[in-house]
Amino acid sequence: MSGYYYSILQGALLTVVVSLASLLVATLIGLAGAAAKLSGRRPLVWLATCYTTVVRGIPELLMMLLIFYGGAIGLNNLLELLGSDQGVDLNPFVAGVLTIGFIYGAYMTETFRGAILAIPKGQMEAAWAFGMSPMRTFIRITLPQMVRYALPSFTNNWLALIKATALVSLIGLHDMTYLAKQASAAVREPFVFFLFTAALYLIFTAVSLQLLKRLSARYSLGTDKVQL
């Protein structure tokens, strides 16, 4: 049975890669979505609002299946219209990362939007009065404070995202949940392998909590009493 445990550990590495790649996608989408909602331009505000409302209202499992299967069908239909006879199959890793990133990008949008709104507007106006460009103002004034305000919600989103990576097992990606299912079917001891997988998820989330706690303390220096 040691071979099955080793394969699950290998799948755990893939789970970490999927989680980090999805977090990158979600963060980029979240920043873009927050910028759109705060832009004051009606088309952008409407588009971002529709995105966050629809995505947060659809179950993650259903969204995963819609993008994986529906995306492949859509691409093949498009290629057929363009006169191509070649079919396209979506890569499970790419589909999983993009889907999870797309889903949690909606949550990150609200996280970043709320964090930016928590910053006194007078600080940005003062920076512009001193001749700072909007980009320089964002990097020097807005971003450091946004991180502090966003970290609590960001932490919750990250922990939920890690657990959501188990969904990629449904589209054939050999993460640790998929391998645990295979091992339990082969040995007929599902409790042992699923408990081992649950312990790995718990380790990932516990380590993440400690790292993000220290990061939060770092960005709260000078504002709150913190313990490093």
mmCIF file with all atom_site columns, C-alpha atoms in Angstrom:
data_model
loop_
_atom_site.group_PDB
_atom_site.id
_atom_site.type_symbol
_atom_site.label_atom_id
_atom_site.label_alt_id
_atom_site.label_comp_id
_atom_site.label_asym_id
_atom_site.label_entity_id
_atom_site.label_seq_id
_atom_site.pdbx_PDB_ins_code
_atom_site.Cartn_x
_atom_site.Cartn_y
_atom_site.Cartn_z
_atom_site.occupancy
_atom_site.B_iso_or_equiv
_atom_site.pdbx_formal_charge
_atom_site.auth_seq_id
_atom_site.auth_comp_id
_atom_site.auth_asym_id
_atom_site.auth_atom_id
_atom_site.pdbx_PDB_model_num
ATOM 1   C CA . MET A 1 1   ? 0.000   0.000  0.000   1.00 0.00 ? 1   MET A CA 1
ATOM 2   C CA . SER A 1 2   ? 2.990   2.310  0.340   1.00 0.00 ? 2   SER A CA 1
ATOM 3   C CA . GLY A 1 3   ? 2.993   2.766  -3.430  1.00 0.00 ? 3   GLY A CA 1
ATOM 4   C CA . TYR A 1 4   ? -0.503  4.234  -3.286  1.00 0.00 ? 4   TYR A CA 1
ATOM 5   C CA . TYR A 1 5   ? 0.510   6.681  -0.586  1.00 0.00 ? 5   TYR A CA 1
ATOM 6   C CA . TYR A 1 6   ? 3.483   7.752  -2.670  1.00 0.00 ? 6   TYR A CA 1
ATOM 7   C CA . SER A 1 7   ? 1.275   8.335  -5.726  1.00 0.00 ? 7   SER A CA 1
ATOM 8   C CA . ILE A 1 8   ? -1.115  10.447 -3.620  1.00 0.00 ? 8   ILE A CA 1
ATOM 9   C CA . LEU A 1 9   ? 1.845   12.526 -2.450  1.00 0.00 ? 9   LEU A CA 1
ATOM 10  C CA . GLN A 1 10  ? 2.815   13.054 -6.088  1.00 0.00 ? 10  GLN A CA 1
ATOM 11  C CA . GLY A 1 11  ? -0.761  14.125 -6.763  1.00 0.00 ? 11  GLY A CA 1
ATOM 12  C CA . ALA A 1 12  ? -0.461  16.551 -3.844  1.00 0.00 ? 12  ALA A CA 1
ATOM 13  C CA . LEU A 1 13  ? 2.272   18.392 -5.734  1.00 0.00 ? 13  LEU A CA 1
ATOM 14  C CA . LEU A 1 14  ? -0.083  18.773 -8.673  1.00 0.00 ? 14  LEU A CA 1
ATOM 15  C CA . THR A 1 15  ? -2.766  20.056 -6.297  1.00 0.00 ? 15  THR A CA 1
ATOM 16  C CA . VAL A 1 16  ? -0.371  22.741 -5.053  1.00 0.00 ? 16  VAL A CA 1
ATOM 17  C CA . VAL A 1 17  ? 0.514   23.750 -8.620  1.00 0.00 ? 17  VAL A CA 1
ATOM 18  C CA . VAL A 1 18  ? -3.163  23.940 -9.611  1.00 0.00 ? 18  VAL A CA 1
ATOM 19  C CA . SER A 1 19  ? -3.924  25.996 -6.477  1.00 0.00 ? 19  SER A CA 1
ATOM 20  C CA . LEU A 1 20  ? -1.133  28.519 -7.058  1.00 0.00 ? 20  LEU A CA 1
ATOM 21  C CA . ALA A 1 21  ? -1.858  28.854 -10.786 1.00 0.00 ? 21  ALA A CA 1
ATOM 22  C CA . SER A 1 22  ? -5.563  29.325 -10.071 1.00 0.00 ? 22  SER A CA 1
ATOM 23  C CA . LEU A 1 23  ? -4.749  31.918 -7.409  1.00 0.00 ? 23  LEU A CA 1
ATOM 24  C CA . LEU A 1 24  ? -2.686  33.883 -9.922  1.00 0.00 ? 24  LEU A CA 1
ATOM 25  C CA . VAL A 1 25  ? -5.558  33.845 -12.429 1.00 0.00 ? 25  VAL A CA 1
ATOM 26  C CA . ALA A 1 26  ? -8.089  34.769 -9.736  1.00 0.00 ? 26  ALA A CA 1
ATOM 27  C CA . THR A 1 27  ? -5.931  37.645 -8.469  1.00 0.00 ? 27  THR A CA 1
ATOM 28  C CA . LEU A 1 28  ? -5.456  39.119 -11.935 1.00 0.00 ? 28  LEU A CA 1
ATOM 29  C CA . ILE A 1 29  ? -9.167  38.819 -12.703 1.00 0.00 ? 29  ILE A CA 1
ATOM 30  C CA . GLY A 1 30  ? -10.016 40.249 -9.286  1.00 0.00 ? 30  GLY A CA 1
ATOM 31  C CA . LEU A 1 31  ? -7.826  43.317 -9.797  1.00 0.00 ? 31  LEU A CA 1
ATOM 32  C CA . ALA A 1 32  ? -9.311  43.874 -13.254 1.00 0.00 ? 32  ALA A CA 1
ATOM 33  C CA . GLY A 1 33  ? -12.844 43.389 -11.937 1.00 0.00 ? 33  GLY A CA 1
ATOM 34  C CA . ALA A 1 34  ? -12.298 45.769 -9.026  1.00 0.00 ? 34  ALA A CA 1
ATOM 35  C CA . ALA A 1 35  ? -10.833 48.379 -11.369 1.00 0.00 ? 35  ALA A CA 1
ATOM 36  C CA . ALA A 1 36  ? -13.858 47.997 -13.650 1.00 0.00 ? 36  ALA A CA 1
ATOM 37  C CA . LYS A 1 37  ? -16.343 48.379 -10.779 1.00 0.00 ? 37  LYS A CA 1
ATOM 38  C CA . LEU A 1 38  ? -14.571 51.463 -9.453  1.00 0.00 ? 38  LEU A CA 1
ATOM 39  C CA . SER A 1 39  ? -13.980 53.022 -12.867 1.00 0.00 ? 39  SER A CA 1
ATOM 40  C CA . GLY A 1 40  ? -17.318 54.862 -12.903 1.00 0.00 ? 40  GLY A CA 1
ATOM 41  C CA . ARG A 1 41  ? -17.864 53.847 -16.521 1.00 0.00 ? 41  ARG A CA 1
ATOM 42  C CA . ARG A 1 42  ? -21.278 52.295 -16.847 1.00 0.00 ? 42  ARG A CA 1
ATOM 43  C CA . PRO A 1 43  ? -20.431 49.567 -19.394 1.00 0.00 ? 43  PRO A CA 1
ATOM 44  C CA . LEU A 1 44  ? -17.472 48.363 -17.303 1.00 0.00 ? 44  LEU A CA 1
ATOM 45  C CA . VAL A 1 45  ? -19.418 48.572 -14.053 1.00 0.00 ? 45  VAL A CA 1
ATOM 46  C CA . TRP A 1 46  ? -22.330 46.669 -15.603 1.00 0.00 ? 46  TRP A CA 1
ATOM 47  C CA . LEU A 1 47  ? -20.040 43.979 -17.050 1.00 0.00 ? 47  LEU A CA 1
ATOM 48  C CA . ALA A 1 48  ? -18.148 43.468 -13.779 1.00 0.00 ? 48  ALA A CA 1
ATOM 49  C CA . THR A 1 49  ? -21.379 43.400 -11.774 1.00 0.00 ? 49  THR A CA 1
ATOM 50  C CA . CYS A 1 50  ? -22.904 40.778 -14.073 1.00 0.00 ? 50  CYS A CA 1
ATOM 51  C CA . TYR A 1 51  ? -19.731 38.696 -13.823 1.00 0.00 ? 51  TYR A CA 1
ATOM 52  C CA . THR A 1 52  ? -19.605 38.680 -10.017 1.00 0.00 ? 52  THR A CA 1
ATOM 53  C CA . THR A 1 53  ? -23.355 38.124 -9.668  1.00 0.00 ? 53  THR A CA 1
ATOM 54  C CA . VAL A 1 54  ? -23.573 35.226 -12.127 1.00 0.00 ? 54  VAL A CA 1
ATOM 55  C CA . VAL A 1 55  ? -20.398 33.430 -11.095 1.00 0.00 ? 55  VAL A CA 1
ATOM 56  C CA . ARG A 1 56  ? -21.124 33.603 -7.380  1.00 0.00 ? 56  ARG A CA 1
ATOM 57  C CA . GLY A 1 57  ? -24.629 32.292 -8.012  1.00 0.00 ? 57  GLY A CA 1
ATOM 58  C CA . ILE A 1 58  ? -23.614 29.129 -9.889  1.00 0.00 ? 58  ILE A CA 1
ATOM 59  C CA . PRO A 1 59  ? -22.229 26.051 -8.054  1.00 0.00 ? 59  PRO A CA 1
ATOM 60  C CA . GLU A 1 60  ? -18.527 25.472 -8.607  1.00 0.00 ? 60  GLU A CA 1
ATOM 61  C CA . LEU A 1 61  ? -19.055 21.887 -9.758  1.00 0.00 ? 61  LEU A CA 1
ATOM 62  C CA . LEU A 1 62  ? -21.551 22.955 -12.406 1.00 0.00 ? 62  LEU A CA 1
ATOM 63  C CA . MET A 1 63  ? -19.238 25.738 -13.590 1.00 0.00 ? 63  MET A CA 1
ATOM 64  C CA . MET A 1 64  ? -16.361 23.271 -13.898 1.00 0.00 ? 64  MET A CA 1
ATOM 65  C CA . LEU A 1 65  ? -18.415 20.888 -16.036 1.00 0.00 ? 65  LEU A CA 1
ATOM 66  C CA . LEU A 1 66  ? -19.852 23.704 -18.154 1.00 0.00 ? 66  LEU A CA 1
ATOM 67  C CA . ILE A 1 67  ? -16.432 25.093 -19.030 1.00 0.00 ? 67  ILE A CA 1
ATOM 68  C CA . PHE A 1 68  ? -14.739 21.727 -19.566 1.00 0.00 ? 68  PHE A CA 1
ATOM 69  C CA . TYR A 1 69  ? -17.420 20.084 -21.686 1.00 0.00 ? 69  TYR A CA 1
ATOM 70  C CA . GLY A 1 70  ? -19.212 23.152 -23.001 1.00 0.00 ? 70  GLY A CA 1
ATOM 71  C CA . GLY A 1 71  ? -15.928 24.876 -23.832 1.00 0.00 ? 71  GLY A CA 1
ATOM 72  C CA . ALA A 1 72  ? -14.770 21.916 -25.904 1.00 0.00 ? 72  ALA A CA 1
ATOM 73  C CA . ILE A 1 73  ? -18.086 21.777 -27.757 1.00 0.00 ? 73  ILE A CA 1
ATOM 74  C CA . GLY A 1 74  ? -17.995 25.520 -28.398 1.00 0.00 ? 74  GLY A CA 1
ATOM 75  C CA . LEU A 1 75  ? -14.443 25.416 -29.759 1.00 0.00 ? 75  LEU A CA 1
ATOM 76  C CA . ASN A 1 76  ? -15.216 22.472 -32.020 1.00 0.00 ? 76  ASN A CA 1
ATOM 77  C CA . ASN A 1 77  ? -18.342 24.185 -33.366 1.00 0.00 ? 77  ASN A CA 1
ATOM 78  C CA . LEU A 1 78  ? -16.320 27.332 -34.024 1.00 0.00 ? 78  LEU A CA 1
ATOM 79  C CA . LEU A 1 79  ? -13.634 25.380 -35.879 1.00 0.00 ? 79  LEU A CA 1
ATOM 80  C CA . GLU A 1 80  ? -16.330 23.646 -37.899 1.00 0.00 ? 80  GLU A CA 1
ATOM 81  C CA . LEU A 1 81  ? -17.792 27.001 -38.906 1.00 0.00 ? 81  LEU A CA 1
ATOM 82  C CA . LEU A 1 82  ? -14.317 28.110 -39.970 1.00 0.00 ? 82  LEU A CA 1
ATOM 83  C CA . GLY A 1 83  ? -14.026 25.046 -42.199 1.00 0.00 ? 83  GLY A CA 1
ATOM 84  C CA . SER A 1 84  ? -11.596 23.032 -40.085 1.00 0.00 ? 84  SER A CA 1
ATOM 85  C CA . ASP A 1 85  ? -12.015 19.274 -39.729 1.00 0.00 ? 85  ASP A CA 1
ATOM 86  C CA . GLN A 1 86  ? -9.767  18.968 -36.683 1.00 0.00 ? 86  GLN A CA 1
ATOM 87  C CA . GLY A 1 87  ? -11.344 18.547 -33.253 1.00 0.00 ? 87  GLY A CA 1
ATOM 88  C CA . VAL A 1 88  ? -10.072 20.108 -30.046 1.00 0.00 ? 88  VAL A CA 1
ATOM 89  C CA . ASP A 1 89  ? -9.958  18.570 -26.576 1.00 0.00 ? 89  ASP A CA 1
ATOM 90  C CA . LEU A 1 90  ? -9.434  20.887 -23.635 1.00 0.00 ? 90  LEU A CA 1
ATOM 91  C CA . ASN A 1 91  ? -6.441  20.067 -21.465 1.00 0.00 ? 91  ASN A CA 1
ATOM 92  C CA . PRO A 1 92  ? -7.762  19.140 -17.984 1.00 0.00 ? 92  PRO A CA 1
ATOM 93  C CA . PHE A 1 93  ? -5.009  21.123 -16.245 1.00 0.00 ? 93  PHE A CA 1
ATOM 94  C CA . VAL A 1 94  ? -5.678  24.281 -18.265 1.00 0.00 ? 94  VAL A CA 1
ATOM 95  C CA . ALA A 1 95  ? -9.443  23.876 -17.941 1.00 0.00 ? 95  ALA A CA 1
ATOM 96  C CA . GLY A 1 96  ? -9.195  23.309 -14.185 1.00 0.00 ? 96  GLY A CA 1
ATOM 97  C CA . VAL A 1 97  ? -6.904  26.281 -13.558 1.00 0.00 ? 97  VAL A CA 1
ATOM 98  C CA . LEU A 1 98  ? -8.930  28.662 -15.724 1.00 0.00 ? 98  LEU A CA 1
ATOM 99  C CA . THR A 1 99  ? -12.242 27.537 -14.237 1.00 0.00 ? 99  THR A CA 1
ATOM 100 C CA . ILE A 1 100 ? -11.166 27.828 -10.608 1.00 0.00 ? 100 ILE A CA 1
ATOM 101 C CA . GLY A 1 101 ? -9.402  31.108 -11.333 1.00 0.00 ? 101 GLY A CA 1
ATOM 102 C CA . PHE A 1 102 ? -12.489 32.408 -13.127 1.00 0.00 ? 102 PHE A CA 1
ATOM 103 C CA . ILE A 1 103 ? -14.766 31.427 -10.233 1.00 0.00 ? 103 ILE A CA 1
ATOM 104 C CA . TYR A 1 104 ? -12.642 32.876 -7.459  1.00 0.00 ? 104 TYR A CA 1
ATOM 105 C CA . GLY A 1 105 ? -11.837 35.928 -9.529  1.00 0.00 ? 105 GLY A CA 1
ATOM 106 C CA . ALA A 1 106 ? -15.410 37.010 -8.757  1.00 0.00 ? 106 ALA A CA 1
ATOM 107 C CA . TYR A 1 107 ? -14.773 36.745 -5.024  1.00 0.00 ? 107 TYR A CA 1
ATOM 108 C CA . MET A 1 108 ? -11.399 38.478 -5.355  1.00 0.00 ? 108 MET A CA 1
ATOM 109 C CA . THR A 1 109 ? -13.115 41.303 -7.244  1.00 0.00 ? 109 THR A CA 1
ATOM 110 C CA . GLU A 1 110 ? -15.301 42.090 -4.249  1.00 0.00 ? 110 GLU A CA 1
ATOM 111 C CA . THR A 1 111 ? -12.366 41.622 -1.868  1.00 0.00 ? 111 THR A CA 1
ATOM 112 C CA . PHE A 1 112 ? -10.158 44.121 -3.699  1.00 0.00 ? 112 PHE A CA 1
ATOM 113 C CA . ARG A 1 113 ? -13.014 46.553 -4.329  1.00 0.00 ? 113 ARG A CA 1
ATOM 114 C CA . GLY A 1 114 ? -13.890 46.649 -0.642  1.00 0.00 ? 114 GLY A CA 1
ATOM 115 C CA . ALA A 1 115 ? -10.244 47.054 0.340   1.00 0.00 ? 115 ALA A CA 1
ATOM 116 C CA . ILE A 1 116 ? -9.749  49.996 -2.016  1.00 0.00 ? 116 ILE A CA 1
ATOM 117 C CA . LEU A 1 117 ? -12.926 51.686 -0.787  1.00 0.00 ? 117 LEU A CA 1
ATOM 118 C CA . ALA A 1 118 ? -11.652 51.369 2.784   1.00 0.00 ? 118 ALA A CA 1
ATOM 119 C CA . ILE A 1 119 ? -8.685  53.630 1.958   1.00 0.00 ? 119 ILE A CA 1
ATOM 120 C CA . PRO A 1 120 ? -9.419  57.323 2.607   1.00 0.00 ? 120 PRO A CA 1
ATOM 121 C CA . LYS A 1 121 ? -9.857  58.978 -0.774  1.00 0.00 ? 121 LYS A CA 1
ATOM 122 C CA . GLY A 1 122 ? -7.997  62.051 0.430   1.00 0.00 ? 122 GLY A CA 1
ATOM 123 C CA . GLN A 1 123 ? -4.715  60.112 0.379   1.00 0.00 ? 123 GLN A CA 1
ATOM 124 C CA . MET A 1 124 ? -4.990  59.476 -3.333  1.00 0.00 ? 124 MET A CA 1
ATOM 125 C CA . GLU A 1 125 ? -6.062  63.044 -3.984  1.00 0.00 ? 125 GLU A CA 1
ATOM 126 C CA . ALA A 1 126 ? -3.019  64.267 -2.049  1.00 0.00 ? 126 ALA A CA 1
ATOM 127 C CA . ALA A 1 127 ? -0.744  62.043 -4.135  1.00 0.00 ? 127 ALA A CA 1
ATOM 128 C CA . TRP A 1 128 ? -2.220  63.448 -7.350  1.00 0.00 ? 128 TRP A CA 1
ATOM 129 C CA . ALA A 1 129 ? -1.765  66.964 -5.988  1.00 0.00 ? 129 ALA A CA 1
ATOM 130 C CA . PHE A 1 130 ? 1.943   66.218 -5.534  1.00 0.00 ? 130 PHE A CA 1
ATOM 131 C CA . GLY A 1 131 ? 2.134   65.208 -9.198  1.00 0.00 ? 131 GLY A CA 1
ATOM 132 C CA . MET A 1 132 ? 2.049   61.418 -8.868  1.00 0.00 ? 132 MET A CA 1
ATOM 133 C CA . SER A 1 133 ? 0.637   59.556 -11.848 1.00 0.00 ? 133 SER A CA 1
ATOM 134 C CA . PRO A 1 134 ? -2.349  57.220 -11.281 1.00 0.00 ? 134 PRO A CA 1
ATOM 135 C CA . MET A 1 135 ? -0.097  54.163 -11.667 1.00 0.00 ? 135 MET A CA 1
ATOM 136 C CA . ARG A 1 136 ? 2.508   55.503 -9.245  1.00 0.00 ? 136 ARG A CA 1
ATOM 137 C CA . THR A 1 137 ? -0.246  56.419 -6.795  1.00 0.00 ? 137 THR A CA 1
ATOM 138 C CA . PHE A 1 138 ? -1.613  52.889 -6.969  1.00 0.00 ? 138 PHE A CA 1
ATOM 139 C CA . ILE A 1 139 ? 1.809   51.284 -6.383  1.00 0.00 ? 139 ILE A CA 1
ATOM 140 C CA . ARG A 1 140 ? 3.009   53.636 -3.637  1.00 0.00 ? 140 ARG A CA 1
ATOM 141 C CA . ILE A 1 141 ? -0.212  54.600 -1.852  1.00 0.00 ? 141 ILE A CA 1
ATOM 142 C CA . THR A 1 142 ? -3.130  52.311 -2.699  1.00 0.00 ? 142 THR A CA 1
ATOM 143 C CA . LEU A 1 143 ? -1.549  48.862 -3.038  1.00 0.00 ? 143 LEU A CA 1
ATOM 144 C CA . PRO A 1 144 ? 0.228   48.627 0.359   1.00 0.00 ? 144 PRO A CA 1
ATOM 145 C CA . GLN A 1 145 ? -2.916  49.673 2.209   1.00 0.00 ? 145 GLN A CA 1
ATOM 146 C CA . MET A 1 146 ? -5.160  47.559 0.003   1.00 0.00 ? 146 MET A CA 1
ATOM 147 C CA . VAL A 1 147 ? -3.151  44.476 0.939   1.00 0.00 ? 147 VAL A CA 1
ATOM 148 C CA . ARG A 1 148 ? -3.760  45.106 4.646   1.00 0.00 ? 148 ARG A CA 1
ATOM 149 C CA . TYR A 1 149 ? -7.499  45.570 4.219   1.00 0.00 ? 149 TYR A CA 1
ATOM 150 C CA . ALA A 1 150 ? -7.864  42.705 1.739   1.00 0.00 ? 150 ALA A CA 1
ATOM 151 C CA . LEU A 1 151 ? -5.857  40.021 3.559   1.00 0.00 ? 151 LEU A CA 1
ATOM 152 C CA . PRO A 1 152 ? -8.630  38.680 5.862   1.00 0.00 ? 152 PRO A CA 1
ATOM 153 C CA . SER A 1 153 ? -11.043 38.112 2.984   1.00 0.00 ? 153 SER A CA 1
ATOM 154 C CA . PHE A 1 154 ? -8.183  37.065 0.688   1.00 0.00 ? 154 PHE A CA 1
ATOM 155 C CA . THR A 1 155 ? -7.220  34.383 3.215   1.00 0.00 ? 155 THR A CA 1
ATOM 156 C CA . ASN A 1 156 ? -10.748 32.971 3.248   1.00 0.00 ? 156 ASN A CA 1
ATOM 157 C CA . ASN A 1 157 ? -10.864 32.936 -0.545  1.00 0.00 ? 157 ASN A CA 1
ATOM 158 C CA . TRP A 1 158 ? -7.495  31.194 -0.742  1.00 0.00 ? 158 TRP A CA 1
ATOM 159 C CA . LEU A 1 159 ? -8.512  28.474 1.717   1.00 0.00 ? 159 LEU A CA 1
ATOM 160 C CA . ALA A 1 160 ? -11.752 27.890 -0.195  1.00 0.00 ? 160 ALA A CA 1
ATOM 161 C CA . LEU A 1 161 ? -9.803  27.812 -3.467  1.00 0.00 ? 161 LEU A CA 1
ATOM 162 C CA . ILE A 1 162 ? -7.446  25.115 -2.165  1.00 0.00 ? 162 ILE A CA 1
ATOM 163 C CA . LYS A 1 163 ? -10.381 22.901 -1.254  1.00 0.00 ? 163 LYS A CA 1
ATOM 164 C CA . ALA A 1 164 ? -12.079 23.600 -4.588  1.00 0.00 ? 164 ALA A CA 1
ATOM 165 C CA . THR A 1 165 ? -9.121  22.064 -6.444  1.00 0.00 ? 165 THR A CA 1
ATOM 166 C CA . ALA A 1 166 ? -10.584 18.662 -5.556  1.00 0.00 ? 166 ALA A CA 1
ATOM 167 C CA . LEU A 1 167 ? -13.121 19.315 -8.323  1.00 0.00 ? 167 LEU A CA 1
ATOM 168 C CA . VAL A 1 168 ? -10.451 18.890 -11.007 1.00 0.00 ? 168 VAL A CA 1
ATOM 169 C CA . SER A 1 169 ? -10.513 15.153 -10.272 1.00 0.00 ? 169 SER A CA 1
ATOM 170 C CA . LEU A 1 170 ? -13.920 15.054 -11.970 1.00 0.00 ? 170 LEU A CA 1
ATOM 171 C CA . ILE A 1 171 ? -12.443 16.116 -15.322 1.00 0.00 ? 171 ILE A CA 1
ATOM 172 C CA . GLY A 1 172 ? -9.665  13.521 -15.244 1.00 0.00 ? 172 GLY A CA 1
ATOM 173 C CA . LEU A 1 173 ? -6.775  15.487 -13.742 1.00 0.00 ? 173 LEU A CA 1
ATOM 174 C CA . HIS A 1 174 ? -4.652  13.205 -11.569 1.00 0.00 ? 174 HIS A CA 1
ATOM 175 C CA . ASP A 1 175 ? -4.563  15.278 -8.423  1.00 0.00 ? 175 ASP A CA 1
ATOM 176 C CA . MET A 1 176 ? -4.432  13.698 -4.978  1.00 0.00 ? 176 MET A CA 1
ATOM 177 C CA . THR A 1 177 ? -8.221  13.363 -4.732  1.00 0.00 ? 177 THR A CA 1
ATOM 178 C CA . TYR A 1 178 ? -8.352  11.476 -8.041  1.00 0.00 ? 178 TYR A CA 1
ATOM 179 C CA . LEU A 1 179 ? -5.482  9.200  -6.980  1.00 0.00 ? 179 LEU A CA 1
ATOM 180 C CA . ALA A 1 180 ? -7.085  8.588  -3.589  1.00 0.00 ? 180 ALA A CA 1
ATOM 181 C CA . LYS A 1 181 ? -10.250 7.430  -5.370  1.00 0.00 ? 181 LYS A CA 1
ATOM 182 C CA . GLN A 1 182 ? -8.206  5.123  -7.585  1.00 0.00 ? 182 GLN A CA 1
ATOM 183 C CA . ALA A 1 183 ? -6.326  3.679  -4.613  1.00 0.00 ? 183 ALA A CA 1
ATOM 184 C CA . SER A 1 184 ? -9.480  3.134  -2.587  1.00 0.00 ? 184 SER A CA 1
ATOM 185 C CA . ALA A 1 185 ? -11.109 1.341  -5.520  1.00 0.00 ? 185 ALA A CA 1
ATOM 186 C CA . ALA A 1 186 ? -8.072  -0.922 -5.964  1.00 0.00 ? 186 ALA A CA 1
ATOM 187 C CA . VAL A 1 187 ? -7.579  -1.849 -2.292  1.00 0.00 ? 187 VAL A CA 1
ATOM 188 C CA . ARG A 1 188 ? -11.182 -1.348 -1.151  1.00 0.00 ? 188 ARG A CA 1
ATOM 189 C CA . GLU A 1 189 ? -10.162 0.707  1.841   1.00 0.00 ? 189 GLU A CA 1
ATOM 190 C CA . PRO A 1 190 ? -11.569 4.147  1.003   1.00 0.00 ? 190 PRO A CA 1
ATOM 191 C CA . PHE A 1 191 ? -11.529 5.469  4.555   1.00 0.00 ? 191 PHE A CA 1
ATOM 192 C CA . VAL A 1 192 ? -7.739  5.122  4.891   1.00 0.00 ? 192 VAL A CA 1
ATOM 193 C CA . PHE A 1 193 ? -6.837  6.880  1.650   1.00 0.00 ? 193 PHE A CA 1
ATOM 194 C CA . PHE A 1 194 ? -9.453  9.615  1.912   1.00 0.00 ? 194 PHE A CA 1
ATOM 195 C CA . LEU A 1 195 ? -8.402  10.299 5.503   1.00 0.00 ? 195 LEU A CA 1
ATOM 196 C CA . PHE A 1 196 ? -4.788  10.584 4.311   1.00 0.00 ? 196 PHE A CA 1
ATOM 197 C CA . THR A 1 197 ? -5.859  13.016 1.582   1.00 0.00 ? 197 THR A CA 1
ATOM 198 C CA . ALA A 1 198 ? -7.910  15.043 4.055   1.00 0.00 ? 198 ALA A CA 1
ATOM 199 C CA . ALA A 1 199 ? -4.835  15.301 6.294   1.00 0.00 ? 199 ALA A CA 1
ATOM 200 C CA . LEU A 1 200 ? -2.803  16.654 3.359   1.00 0.00 ? 200 LEU A CA 1
ATOM 201 C CA . TYR A 1 201 ? -5.431  19.317 2.661   1.00 0.00 ? 201 TYR A CA 1
ATOM 202 C CA . LEU A 1 202 ? -5.405  20.216 6.356   1.00 0.00 ? 202 LEU A CA 1
ATOM 203 C CA . ILE A 1 203 ? -1.606  20.603 6.258   1.00 0.00 ? 203 ILE A CA 1
ATOM 204 C CA . PHE A 1 204 ? -1.821  22.882 3.214   1.00 0.00 ? 204 PHE A CA 1
ATOM 205 C CA . THR A 1 205 ? -4.460  25.084 4.812   1.00 0.00 ? 205 THR A CA 1
ATOM 206 C CA . ALA A 1 206 ? -2.638  25.205 8.187   1.00 0.00 ? 206 ALA A CA 1
ATOM 207 C CA . VAL A 1 207 ? 0.630   26.269 6.545   1.00 0.00 ? 207 VAL A CA 1
ATOM 208 C CA . SER A 1 208 ? -1.230  28.847 4.454   1.00 0.00 ? 208 SER A CA 1
ATOM 209 C CA . LEU A 1 209 ? -2.883  30.290 7.553   1.00 0.00 ? 209 LEU A CA 1
ATOM 210 C CA . GLN A 1 210 ? 0.442   30.727 9.316   1.00 0.00 ? 210 GLN A CA 1
ATOM 211 C CA . LEU A 1 211 ? 2.089   32.380 6.298   1.00 0.00 ? 211 LEU A CA 1
ATOM 212 C CA . LEU A 1 212 ? -0.824  34.727 5.681   1.00 0.00 ? 212 LEU A CA 1
ATOM 213 C CA . LYS A 1 213 ? -1.042  35.528 9.389   1.00 0.00 ? 213 LYS A CA 1
ATOM 214 C CA . ARG A 1 214 ? 2.582   36.672 9.364   1.00 0.00 ? 214 ARG A CA 1
ATOM 215 C CA . LEU A 1 215 ? 1.977   38.634 6.175   1.00 0.00 ? 215 LEU A CA 1
ATOM 216 C CA . SER A 1 216 ? -1.014  40.328 7.771   1.00 0.00 ? 216 SER A CA 1
ATOM 217 C CA . ALA A 1 217 ? 1.087   41.205 10.819  1.00 0.00 ? 217 ALA A CA 1
ATOM 218 C CA . ARG A 1 218 ? 3.772   42.651 8.564   1.00 0.00 ? 218 ARG A CA 1
ATOM 219 C CA . TYR A 1 219 ? 1.333   44.946 6.763   1.00 0.00 ? 219 TYR A CA 1
ATOM 220 C CA . SER A 1 220 ? -0.348  45.947 10.032  1.00 0.00 ? 220 SER A CA 1
ATOM 221 C CA . LEU A 1 221 ? 2.838   47.262 11.652  1.00 0.00 ? 221 LEU A CA 1
ATOM 222 C CA . GLY A 1 222 ? 2.314   50.761 12.941  1.00 0.00 ? 222 GLY A CA 1
ATOM 223 C CA . THR A 1 223 ? -1.473  50.469 12.851  1.00 0.00 ? 223 THR A CA 1
ATOM 224 C CA . ASP A 1 224 ? -2.404  47.654 15.254  1.00 0.00 ? 224 ASP A CA 1
ATOM 225 C CA . LYS A 1 225 ? -0.836  45.723 18.053  1.00 0.00 ? 225 LYS A CA 1
ATOM 226 C CA . VAL A 1 226 ? 0.387   42.600 16.320  1.00 0.00 ? 226 VAL A CA 1
ATOM 227 C CA . GLN A 1 227 ? 2.376   39.563 17.285  1.00 0.00 ? 227 GLN A CA 1
ATOM 228 C CA . LEU A 1 228 ? 4.917   38.257 14.808  1.00 0.00 ? 228 LEU A CA 1
#
